[in-house]
Short mmCIF file of C-alpha atoms and ligand atoms in Angstrom, two decimals:
data_model
loop_
_atom_site.label_atom_id
_atom_site.label_comp_id
_atom_site.label_asym_id
_atom_site.label_seq_id
_atom_site.Cartn_x
_atom_site.Cartn_y
_atom_site.Cartn_z
CA MET A 66 -106.29 6.70 25.03
CA GLY A 67 -109.03 8.70 24.83
CA GLN A 68 -111.13 11.85 23.08
CA GLY A 69 -111.97 14.39 25.64
CA ALA A 70 -110.47 17.70 27.25
CA ARG A 71 -108.71 15.75 30.07
CA GLU A 72 -106.99 13.40 27.29
CA HIS A 73 -106.06 17.08 25.39
CA ALA A 74 -104.83 18.39 28.85
CA ILE A 75 -102.84 15.32 29.57
CA VAL A 76 -100.92 15.47 26.03
CA LYS A 77 -100.43 19.04 26.71
CA ALA A 78 -99.10 18.25 30.55
CA LEU A 79 -96.93 15.52 29.00
CA ILE A 80 -95.39 18.00 26.27
CA ARG A 81 -94.89 20.66 28.63
CA THR A 82 -92.96 18.41 31.08
CA GLY A 83 -90.54 17.08 28.85
CA THR A 84 -92.09 14.45 26.62
CA PRO A 85 -91.22 14.90 22.99
CA ALA A 86 -94.83 15.33 21.02
CA ALA A 87 -93.59 12.60 18.38
CA ASP A 88 -93.03 10.22 20.87
CA ILE A 89 -97.02 10.42 21.97
CA THR A 90 -99.87 8.64 19.91
CA VAL A 91 -103.55 9.09 20.83
CA ALA A 92 -106.24 6.65 20.04
CA PRO A 93 -108.74 8.22 19.16
CA GLY A 94 -108.09 11.69 19.77
CA ASN A 95 -109.83 14.51 18.29
CA ALA A 96 -109.31 17.81 16.03
CA GLY A 97 -107.67 19.52 18.94
CA ILE A 98 -105.31 16.71 19.80
CA ALA A 99 -104.54 16.26 16.40
CA GLN A 100 -102.57 19.24 16.11
CA GLU A 101 -100.49 18.37 18.40
CA VAL A 102 -99.58 14.48 18.36
CA HIS A 103 -100.17 11.84 15.98
CA CYS A 104 -103.44 10.31 16.39
CA GLU A 105 -105.17 6.71 15.41
CA PRO A 106 -108.96 7.81 15.13
CA GLY A 107 -109.76 4.53 13.61
CA LEU A 108 -108.50 2.23 16.68
CA ASP A 109 -111.08 1.80 19.34
CA PRO A 110 -109.64 2.55 22.85
CA ASN A 111 -112.42 0.01 24.29
CA ASN A 112 -111.35 -3.12 22.13
CA PRO A 113 -108.43 -4.89 24.09
CA LEU A 114 -107.53 -6.88 21.19
CA GLU A 115 -107.26 -4.08 18.72
CA VAL A 116 -105.25 -1.63 21.41
CA THR A 117 -103.15 -4.68 22.53
CA ASN A 118 -102.06 -5.60 18.91
CA PHE A 119 -101.23 -1.54 18.26
CA ALA A 120 -99.11 -1.44 21.49
CA LEU A 121 -97.00 -4.50 20.59
CA GLN A 122 -96.69 -3.49 16.93
CA HIS A 123 -95.55 0.04 18.00
CA LYS A 124 -93.24 -1.11 21.15
CA VAL A 125 -95.41 0.96 23.20
CA GLU A 126 -93.46 1.93 26.52
CA LEU A 127 -96.49 3.34 28.30
CA ALA A 128 -100.09 3.02 27.86
CA ILE A 129 -101.92 5.78 29.62
CA ILE A 130 -105.84 5.18 29.71
CA GLY A 131 -108.25 8.42 30.12
CA PRO A 132 -111.60 7.59 30.26
CA GLU A 133 -113.44 4.77 32.21
CA ALA A 134 -114.69 2.60 29.62
CA PRO A 135 -111.79 1.05 28.74
CA LEU A 136 -110.97 0.20 32.21
CA ILE A 137 -114.21 -1.36 32.68
CA ALA A 138 -113.66 -3.46 29.29
CA GLY A 139 -110.03 -4.60 30.55
CA VAL A 140 -107.88 -3.00 28.37
CA SER A 141 -105.50 -2.59 31.20
CA ASP A 142 -105.96 -6.13 31.81
CA ALA A 143 -104.99 -6.96 28.37
CA LEU A 144 -102.08 -4.81 27.83
CA ARG A 145 -100.45 -5.84 31.25
CA ALA A 146 -100.57 -9.46 30.14
CA GLN A 147 -98.66 -8.69 27.12
CA GLY A 148 -95.87 -6.92 29.61
CA ILE A 149 -96.79 -3.48 28.92
CA ALA A 150 -96.64 -0.91 31.13
CA VAL A 151 -100.09 0.63 31.80
CA PHE A 152 -101.35 3.62 33.72
CA GLY A 153 -104.96 2.81 34.33
CA PRO A 154 -106.14 0.02 37.01
CA SER A 155 -107.73 -3.47 36.18
CA GLN A 156 -111.51 -4.28 35.20
CA LYS A 157 -111.83 -5.34 38.63
CA ALA A 158 -109.91 -2.53 40.70
CA ALA A 159 -112.09 0.05 38.23
CA GLN A 160 -115.12 -1.52 39.85
CA LEU A 161 -114.27 1.24 42.86
CA GLU A 162 -116.18 3.71 39.97
CA GLY A 163 -117.80 1.33 38.27
CA SER A 164 -120.10 0.42 41.00
CA LYS A 165 -120.97 2.62 43.43
CA SER A 166 -122.35 -0.53 45.98
CA PHE A 167 -118.71 -2.42 45.40
CA ALA A 168 -117.09 1.21 46.28
CA LYS A 169 -119.35 1.40 49.47
CA GLU A 170 -118.60 -2.11 50.70
CA VAL A 171 -114.56 -1.64 50.02
CA MET A 172 -114.81 1.98 52.29
CA SER A 173 -116.76 0.05 54.88
CA ALA A 174 -114.11 -2.61 55.18
CA ALA A 175 -111.69 0.02 55.04
CA GLY A 176 -113.01 2.25 57.44
CA VAL A 177 -113.12 4.97 55.28
CA PRO A 178 -115.73 7.89 56.09
CA THR A 179 -118.63 7.95 53.90
CA GLY A 180 -122.38 8.90 53.87
CA ARG A 181 -124.72 6.14 54.90
CA ALA A 182 -126.68 4.43 51.86
CA HIS A 183 -129.44 2.11 51.00
CA GLU A 184 -128.83 -0.21 48.21
CA CYS A 185 -132.29 -0.31 46.63
CA SER A 186 -133.63 -2.97 43.81
CA THR A 187 -137.01 -2.46 43.43
CA LEU A 188 -139.21 1.19 43.60
CA GLU A 189 -140.68 0.36 47.19
CA GLU A 190 -137.54 -0.04 48.75
CA VAL A 191 -136.32 3.21 47.21
CA ALA A 192 -139.53 4.80 48.31
CA ASN A 193 -138.73 3.43 51.85
CA ALA A 194 -134.90 4.72 52.06
CA LEU A 195 -135.79 8.17 50.49
CA ASP A 196 -138.50 8.59 53.91
CA ASP A 197 -136.19 7.11 55.87
CA PHE A 198 -133.30 9.84 55.12
CA GLY A 199 -135.94 12.41 54.44
CA ALA A 200 -135.14 15.58 51.98
CA PRO A 201 -132.72 16.74 50.40
CA TYR A 202 -133.02 13.37 48.62
CA VAL A 203 -129.84 11.88 47.04
CA VAL A 204 -130.60 9.06 44.53
CA LYS A 205 -127.93 7.44 42.36
CA ALA A 206 -127.48 4.90 39.95
CA ASP A 207 -125.19 2.08 40.54
CA GLY A 208 -123.33 2.16 37.36
CA LEU A 209 -121.70 4.03 34.70
CA ALA A 210 -124.02 7.04 33.35
CA ALA A 211 -121.26 9.97 32.00
CA GLY A 212 -122.02 12.19 35.19
CA LYS A 213 -125.73 12.02 35.01
CA GLY A 214 -126.88 8.85 37.24
CA VAL A 215 -126.96 11.25 40.27
CA ILE A 216 -129.81 13.31 41.45
CA VAL A 217 -129.91 15.50 44.68
CA THR A 218 -133.43 17.05 44.90
CA ASP A 219 -136.28 18.08 47.24
CA ASP A 220 -138.98 17.01 45.24
CA ARG A 221 -139.56 13.29 46.33
CA ALA A 222 -141.51 12.48 43.22
CA ALA A 223 -138.33 13.76 41.03
CA ALA A 224 -136.09 11.55 43.26
CA LEU A 225 -138.42 8.30 42.59
CA ALA A 226 -138.55 9.34 38.80
CA HIS A 227 -134.69 9.17 38.53
CA ALA A 228 -134.73 5.98 40.18
CA GLU A 229 -137.17 4.45 38.20
CA LYS A 230 -134.98 5.52 35.01
CA PHE A 231 -132.06 3.71 36.22
CA ILE A 232 -133.79 1.34 38.46
CA ASP A 233 -132.46 -1.61 36.08
CA MET A 234 -128.72 -0.71 37.02
CA GLY A 235 -129.73 -0.83 40.61
CA ILE A 236 -130.26 2.48 42.95
CA LEU A 237 -128.18 3.99 45.71
CA VAL A 238 -130.49 6.23 48.10
CA GLU A 239 -127.41 8.29 50.10
CA GLU A 240 -127.96 10.50 53.16
CA PHE A 241 -127.38 14.17 52.07
CA LEU A 242 -124.09 15.64 52.91
CA ASP A 243 -123.65 19.12 53.34
CA GLY A 244 -120.60 21.23 52.47
CA PRO A 245 -117.78 22.35 49.88
CA GLU A 246 -116.75 19.56 47.28
CA VAL A 247 -112.86 18.95 46.78
CA SER A 248 -111.61 16.47 44.10
CA LEU A 249 -108.45 15.08 45.19
CA PHE A 250 -106.11 12.84 42.59
CA PHE A 251 -103.70 10.03 43.88
CA LEU A 252 -101.31 8.16 41.39
CA SER A 253 -101.18 4.62 42.98
CA ASP A 254 -98.68 1.77 42.08
CA GLY A 255 -100.84 -0.62 43.87
CA LYS A 256 -99.28 -0.29 47.27
CA GLY A 257 -98.25 3.40 47.60
CA VAL A 258 -99.70 6.65 47.07
CA VAL A 259 -98.79 10.12 46.02
CA ALA A 260 -101.29 12.94 46.07
CA LEU A 261 -101.81 15.91 43.36
CA THR A 262 -102.92 18.69 44.03
CA PRO A 263 -106.39 19.40 45.22
CA ALA A 264 -109.19 21.02 42.73
CA GLN A 265 -112.79 22.03 42.78
CA ASP A 266 -115.23 20.78 39.75
CA PHE A 267 -118.39 22.58 39.16
CA LYS A 268 -121.03 19.84 38.35
CA ARG A 269 -124.37 21.57 37.81
CA ALA A 270 -125.21 22.83 34.50
CA PHE A 271 -126.13 26.67 35.20
CA ASP A 272 -124.32 29.66 37.06
CA HIS A 273 -125.12 29.37 41.34
CA ASP A 274 -125.30 25.66 41.02
CA LYS A 275 -128.73 25.66 39.37
CA GLY A 276 -129.58 22.92 36.87
CA PRO A 277 -129.17 19.27 36.42
CA ASN A 278 -125.79 17.51 37.17
CA THR A 279 -123.30 17.59 34.13
CA GLY A 280 -120.04 15.76 33.51
CA GLY A 281 -118.38 19.33 34.77
CA MET A 282 -118.75 22.64 33.76
CA GLY A 283 -115.45 23.91 34.87
CA ALA A 284 -113.03 23.86 37.55
CA TYR A 285 -110.16 25.65 39.37
CA SER A 286 -106.89 24.70 41.63
CA PRO A 287 -105.79 25.55 44.43
CA LEU A 288 -108.20 25.53 46.70
CA PRO A 289 -106.90 28.61 48.80
CA TRP A 290 -109.76 27.76 51.68
CA LEU A 291 -108.48 24.26 52.50
CA PRO A 292 -107.21 23.50 56.03
CA ALA A 293 -103.51 23.38 56.22
CA ASN A 294 -103.11 19.51 56.57
CA PHE A 295 -105.95 18.30 54.80
CA VAL A 296 -104.18 16.65 51.97
CA GLU A 297 -102.03 14.57 54.55
CA GLU A 298 -105.39 13.51 56.22
CA VAL A 299 -107.08 12.29 52.93
CA GLU A 300 -104.14 10.24 52.29
CA THR A 301 -103.85 8.69 55.30
CA THR A 302 -107.60 8.25 56.30
CA ILE A 303 -109.00 7.24 53.03
CA ALA A 304 -106.51 6.79 49.73
CA MET A 305 -104.03 4.56 51.72
CA PRO A 306 -106.52 2.79 53.49
CA VAL A 307 -108.41 2.08 50.20
CA ILE A 308 -105.27 1.06 48.31
CA GLN A 309 -104.49 -1.36 50.81
CA GLU A 310 -107.78 -3.07 50.93
CA MET A 311 -108.04 -3.53 46.96
CA ASP A 312 -104.68 -5.07 47.61
CA ARG A 313 -106.22 -7.55 50.32
CA LEU A 314 -108.93 -8.47 47.80
CA GLY A 315 -106.28 -9.46 45.04
CA ALA A 316 -107.43 -6.51 42.87
CA PRO A 317 -104.45 -3.83 43.54
CA PHE A 318 -105.44 -0.51 42.20
CA VAL A 319 -102.68 0.81 39.73
CA GLY A 320 -103.38 4.42 38.19
CA LEU A 321 -105.30 7.42 38.96
CA LEU A 322 -107.45 7.26 42.54
CA TYR A 323 -109.96 10.21 42.42
CA CYS A 324 -111.58 10.76 45.42
CA GLY A 325 -114.37 13.03 45.24
CA LEU A 326 -115.16 14.36 48.61
CA ILE A 327 -117.62 16.66 50.62
CA LEU A 328 -116.22 18.81 53.87
CA THR A 329 -119.19 18.57 56.13
CA GLU A 330 -119.20 19.98 59.47
CA ARG A 331 -118.32 16.43 61.01
CA GLY A 332 -115.24 15.92 58.96
CA VAL A 333 -114.56 14.85 55.09
CA ARG A 334 -116.83 12.01 53.29
CA VAL A 335 -116.15 10.20 50.45
CA ILE A 336 -119.20 11.05 47.46
CA GLU A 337 -117.40 8.89 45.11
CA PHE A 338 -114.41 7.32 43.82
CA ASN A 339 -113.40 7.31 40.13
CA ALA A 340 -110.72 4.90 38.35
CA ARG A 341 -109.17 7.67 36.42
CA PHE A 342 -108.51 11.32 36.09
CA GLY A 343 -111.12 13.64 36.55
CA ASP A 344 -112.52 15.95 33.70
CA PRO A 345 -112.42 19.20 33.97
CA GLU A 346 -110.12 19.04 37.13
CA THR A 347 -107.54 17.43 35.19
CA GLN A 348 -107.13 20.63 32.82
CA VAL A 349 -106.12 22.72 36.02
CA VAL A 350 -104.31 20.13 38.18
CA LEU A 351 -102.30 19.25 35.19
CA ARG A 352 -101.80 22.69 33.90
CA ARG A 353 -99.89 23.62 37.24
CA LEU A 354 -97.65 20.51 37.32
CA ILE A 355 -93.82 21.20 36.83
CA THR A 356 -92.50 17.93 37.30
CA SER A 357 -92.16 15.13 34.52
CA LEU A 358 -95.90 13.66 33.90
CA SER A 359 -94.43 10.61 32.09
CA GLY A 360 -91.98 9.79 34.96
CA LEU A 361 -94.65 10.12 37.41
CA LEU A 362 -97.21 7.55 35.58
CA TYR A 363 -94.33 5.56 34.51
CA LYS A 364 -93.23 4.73 37.92
CA ALA A 365 -96.59 4.24 39.13
CA ALA A 366 -97.52 1.68 36.31
CA THR A 367 -94.16 -0.14 36.91
CA GLY A 368 -94.88 -0.32 40.84
CA HIS A 369 -91.95 2.05 41.93
CA LEU A 370 -93.66 5.34 43.21
CA GLU A 371 -91.88 5.16 46.05
CA THR A 372 -88.40 6.07 44.18
CA SER A 373 -90.66 8.78 42.19
CA ALA A 374 -89.76 12.60 42.81
CA LEU A 375 -92.81 14.17 44.50
CA PRO A 376 -95.02 16.05 42.39
CA GLU A 377 -94.28 19.83 42.37
CA PHE A 378 -97.07 22.33 41.54
CA SER A 379 -96.71 25.94 40.27
CA LYS A 380 -97.65 28.74 42.48
CA ASP A 381 -99.77 30.35 39.79
CA VAL A 382 -103.69 29.53 39.92
CA ALA A 383 -105.48 27.73 37.12
CA ILE A 384 -109.24 27.82 36.20
CA THR A 385 -111.25 26.19 33.36
CA VAL A 386 -114.36 26.83 32.17
CA VAL A 387 -116.14 24.54 29.77
CA LEU A 388 -118.24 25.45 26.75
CA ALA A 389 -120.90 23.55 26.09
CA SER A 390 -123.19 23.02 23.30
CA GLU A 391 -126.82 23.69 23.30
CA GLY A 392 -129.31 21.78 25.04
CA TYR A 393 -126.42 20.30 27.28
CA PRO A 394 -126.89 18.30 29.25
CA ASP A 395 -130.44 17.50 28.62
CA SER A 396 -130.43 17.02 24.83
CA GLY A 397 -127.79 16.85 21.84
CA ALA A 398 -127.28 19.56 19.14
CA PRO A 399 -126.15 18.58 15.77
CA ASN A 400 -122.54 19.43 14.49
CA ARG A 401 -121.99 23.20 14.11
CA PRO A 402 -118.96 25.48 13.14
CA ILE A 403 -116.64 26.94 15.60
CA HIS A 404 -114.99 30.16 15.15
CA GLY A 405 -112.32 32.58 16.88
CA LEU A 406 -110.55 30.08 18.45
CA LYS A 407 -107.20 31.28 17.18
CA ASP A 408 -107.53 34.44 18.42
CA ALA A 409 -109.00 33.22 22.13
CA GLU A 410 -105.29 31.02 21.87
CA ALA A 411 -103.12 34.14 21.08
CA ASP A 412 -103.28 35.15 24.68
CA ALA A 413 -100.14 33.76 26.29
CA HIS A 414 -102.26 32.54 29.48
CA ILE A 415 -104.68 30.62 27.75
CA GLU A 416 -104.92 27.15 26.85
CA VAL A 417 -107.95 25.29 25.10
CA CYS A 418 -108.44 21.82 25.67
CA HIS A 419 -110.80 20.04 22.88
CA ALA A 420 -113.53 17.73 24.28
CA ALA A 421 -115.78 17.05 21.29
CA THR A 422 -114.26 18.52 18.23
CA ALA A 423 -114.00 17.43 14.66
CA GLU A 424 -112.98 18.72 11.28
CA GLN A 425 -115.46 18.73 8.53
CA ASP A 426 -114.74 20.26 5.17
CA GLY A 427 -111.75 21.81 6.52
CA GLU A 428 -113.75 23.80 9.32
CA LEU A 429 -113.84 23.23 12.99
CA VAL A 430 -117.07 21.43 14.34
CA SER A 431 -118.50 20.86 17.55
CA THR A 432 -119.44 16.88 18.05
CA GLY A 433 -120.77 16.47 21.71
CA GLY A 434 -122.01 18.26 24.43
CA ARG A 435 -118.67 19.36 26.21
CA VAL A 436 -117.19 20.68 23.33
CA LEU A 437 -114.06 22.62 24.45
CA SER A 438 -111.98 23.53 27.77
CA VAL A 439 -110.74 27.06 28.27
CA VAL A 440 -107.68 26.90 30.64
CA ALA A 441 -106.06 30.12 32.17
CA THR A 442 -103.64 30.60 34.69
CA ASN A 443 -102.10 33.71 36.30
CA ARG A 444 -100.87 34.81 39.24
CA THR A 445 -104.65 35.24 40.81
CA PHE A 446 -107.95 34.06 40.14
CA ALA A 447 -109.43 37.38 39.35
CA HIS A 448 -106.48 37.75 36.41
CA ALA A 449 -107.39 34.38 35.29
CA ARG A 450 -110.88 35.04 35.32
CA LYS A 451 -110.55 37.76 33.40
CA HIS A 452 -108.26 36.00 30.73
CA ALA A 453 -110.58 32.99 30.69
CA TYR A 454 -113.77 34.90 30.28
CA GLU A 455 -112.21 37.12 27.30
CA ALA A 456 -111.11 34.24 25.58
CA LEU A 457 -114.35 32.95 26.00
CA GLU A 458 -115.76 36.05 24.22
CA LYS A 459 -114.04 35.49 21.20
CA ILE A 460 -115.43 32.04 20.56
CA HIS A 461 -118.21 31.55 18.41
CA LEU A 462 -120.49 28.27 18.43
CA LYS A 463 -124.19 28.75 17.88
CA GLY A 464 -126.46 27.87 21.07
CA SER A 465 -123.54 27.35 23.13
CA HIS A 466 -123.24 28.37 27.08
CA TYR A 467 -120.86 28.15 29.44
CA ARG A 468 -120.88 29.29 33.41
CA LYS A 469 -119.79 32.63 34.27
CA ASP A 470 -119.09 31.92 38.13
CA ILE A 471 -116.32 29.56 37.94
CA ALA A 472 -113.95 30.34 41.09
CA ALA A 473 -115.61 33.48 41.46
CA LYS A 474 -115.98 33.00 45.20
CA VAL A 475 -112.20 32.77 45.41
CA ALA A 476 -111.45 35.92 43.23
CA GLU A 477 -113.41 38.06 45.45
P1 AMP B 614 -121.02 11.63 42.10
O1 AMP B 614 -121.27 11.46 40.61
O2 AMP B 614 -121.51 10.66 43.31
O3 AMP B 614 -120.01 12.19 42.45
O4 AMP B 614 -122.40 12.57 42.38
C1 AMP B 614 -122.60 14.01 41.63
C2 AMP B 614 -122.49 15.18 42.76
O5 AMP B 614 -123.94 14.67 43.10
C3 AMP B 614 -121.51 15.24 43.07
O6 AMP B 614 -120.75 16.05 42.60
C4 AMP B 614 -122.67 16.10 44.33
O7 AMP B 614 -122.39 17.29 43.79
C5 AMP B 614 -123.85 15.37 44.57
N1 AMP B 614 -123.57 14.41 45.61
C6 AMP B 614 -123.43 13.19 45.32
N2 AMP B 614 -123.81 12.63 46.60
C7 AMP B 614 -124.20 13.54 47.42
C8 AMP B 614 -124.38 13.32 48.91
N3 AMP B 614 -124.71 12.23 49.65
N4 AMP B 614 -124.96 14.75 49.50
C9 AMP B 614 -125.06 15.68 48.59
N5 AMP B 614 -124.75 15.72 47.67
C10 AMP B 614 -124.37 14.90 46.70
N1 LIG B 615 -115.44 15.84 37.07
C1 LIG B 615 -115.95 14.85 37.19
C2 LIG B 615 -115.50 13.53 36.98
O1 LIG B 615 -114.99 13.66 36.01
O2 LIG B 615 -116.19 12.03 37.14
#
């Protein structure tokens, strides 16, 4: 389920690791996904009844939920109640992503390292919390906001204005954490976890981390600068304690635990959890996966992760650069034609995942903010970057923009 570049990347990885394309259906999908597998554009992935009826009728063996909205809407619970294997946590367990204050409570109970935070329900409380921590200010909406709910700023007035916009959701004011960011995904069957490979996301809209936060403008994997025992450390100090605490709460977490981390001088800190694959990190993480993806997700969904083969990843690196439409993330652009995609995809090192595309009168058009995710693999980051940016130059979408500095630091 889903319709973004993440879901396109999942489909490509399923096929690449052995699932026949004819066995896959995506609801609703997009123009790119529809070129590879059957799509059900009319099926609403957020409607538990519709999804369950479809799954029963078509004898679905494994349901994979891409975005957070169906999780929050209880689609996993409805499918599970009918005995269908689902990769995606229950409504209750998805609160790890849906509510930042719930996530903080779980981390506190599980002894997981994270930034100190104040929960605020009035602007007066926000103002006090801002003064308590001092600048830079970190203000977070306590609910789903498509990657746009967080502001990090030195400008106290801007921090307050952001809080005012989201005050009805509740606000979390957090201490500023300084250091590089890492996204690390764990598959979980509710009891144990299996780590995938680390990636880095570029959240700001413009080069050199300028501009507003977005859903993600690019990513790369692996991260050659990480300490050797990093994945094991995150598994034992963060992922396992959280999975155990969720089980203790009667809300076992079955699906993908996305750990958003900052490596501070005082150690690793959690900045957020998500209850699903990250976008655009999935495009690079799964591009490097060699092991059967459907096998891994099925084992997680059915509570047998401990009997699963450990995921193996290619030694090649992967980078992805997101092509965004004019005005993203601040304002919307009209649907516009996209040209040059075939030419860009002719390079064997390139895959293009569609995010917001549709066919209109026989022509491919953009339909939203993040339009395409160009993925390149190669032996080195320098080579991967060269291919990615050459491909982007071949793609034409009026007014579009993309970051030029994805993985630049590791390519030096
Ligand atoms: P989140 O949605 O919580 O991941 O926040 C979005 C982005 O804001 C993160 O990827 C970070 O770049 C930044 N951010 C969030 N929390 C903090 C923090 N406590 N200190 C510094 N930057 C943060
Ligand atoms: N790339 C950030 C996210 O998926 O939430």
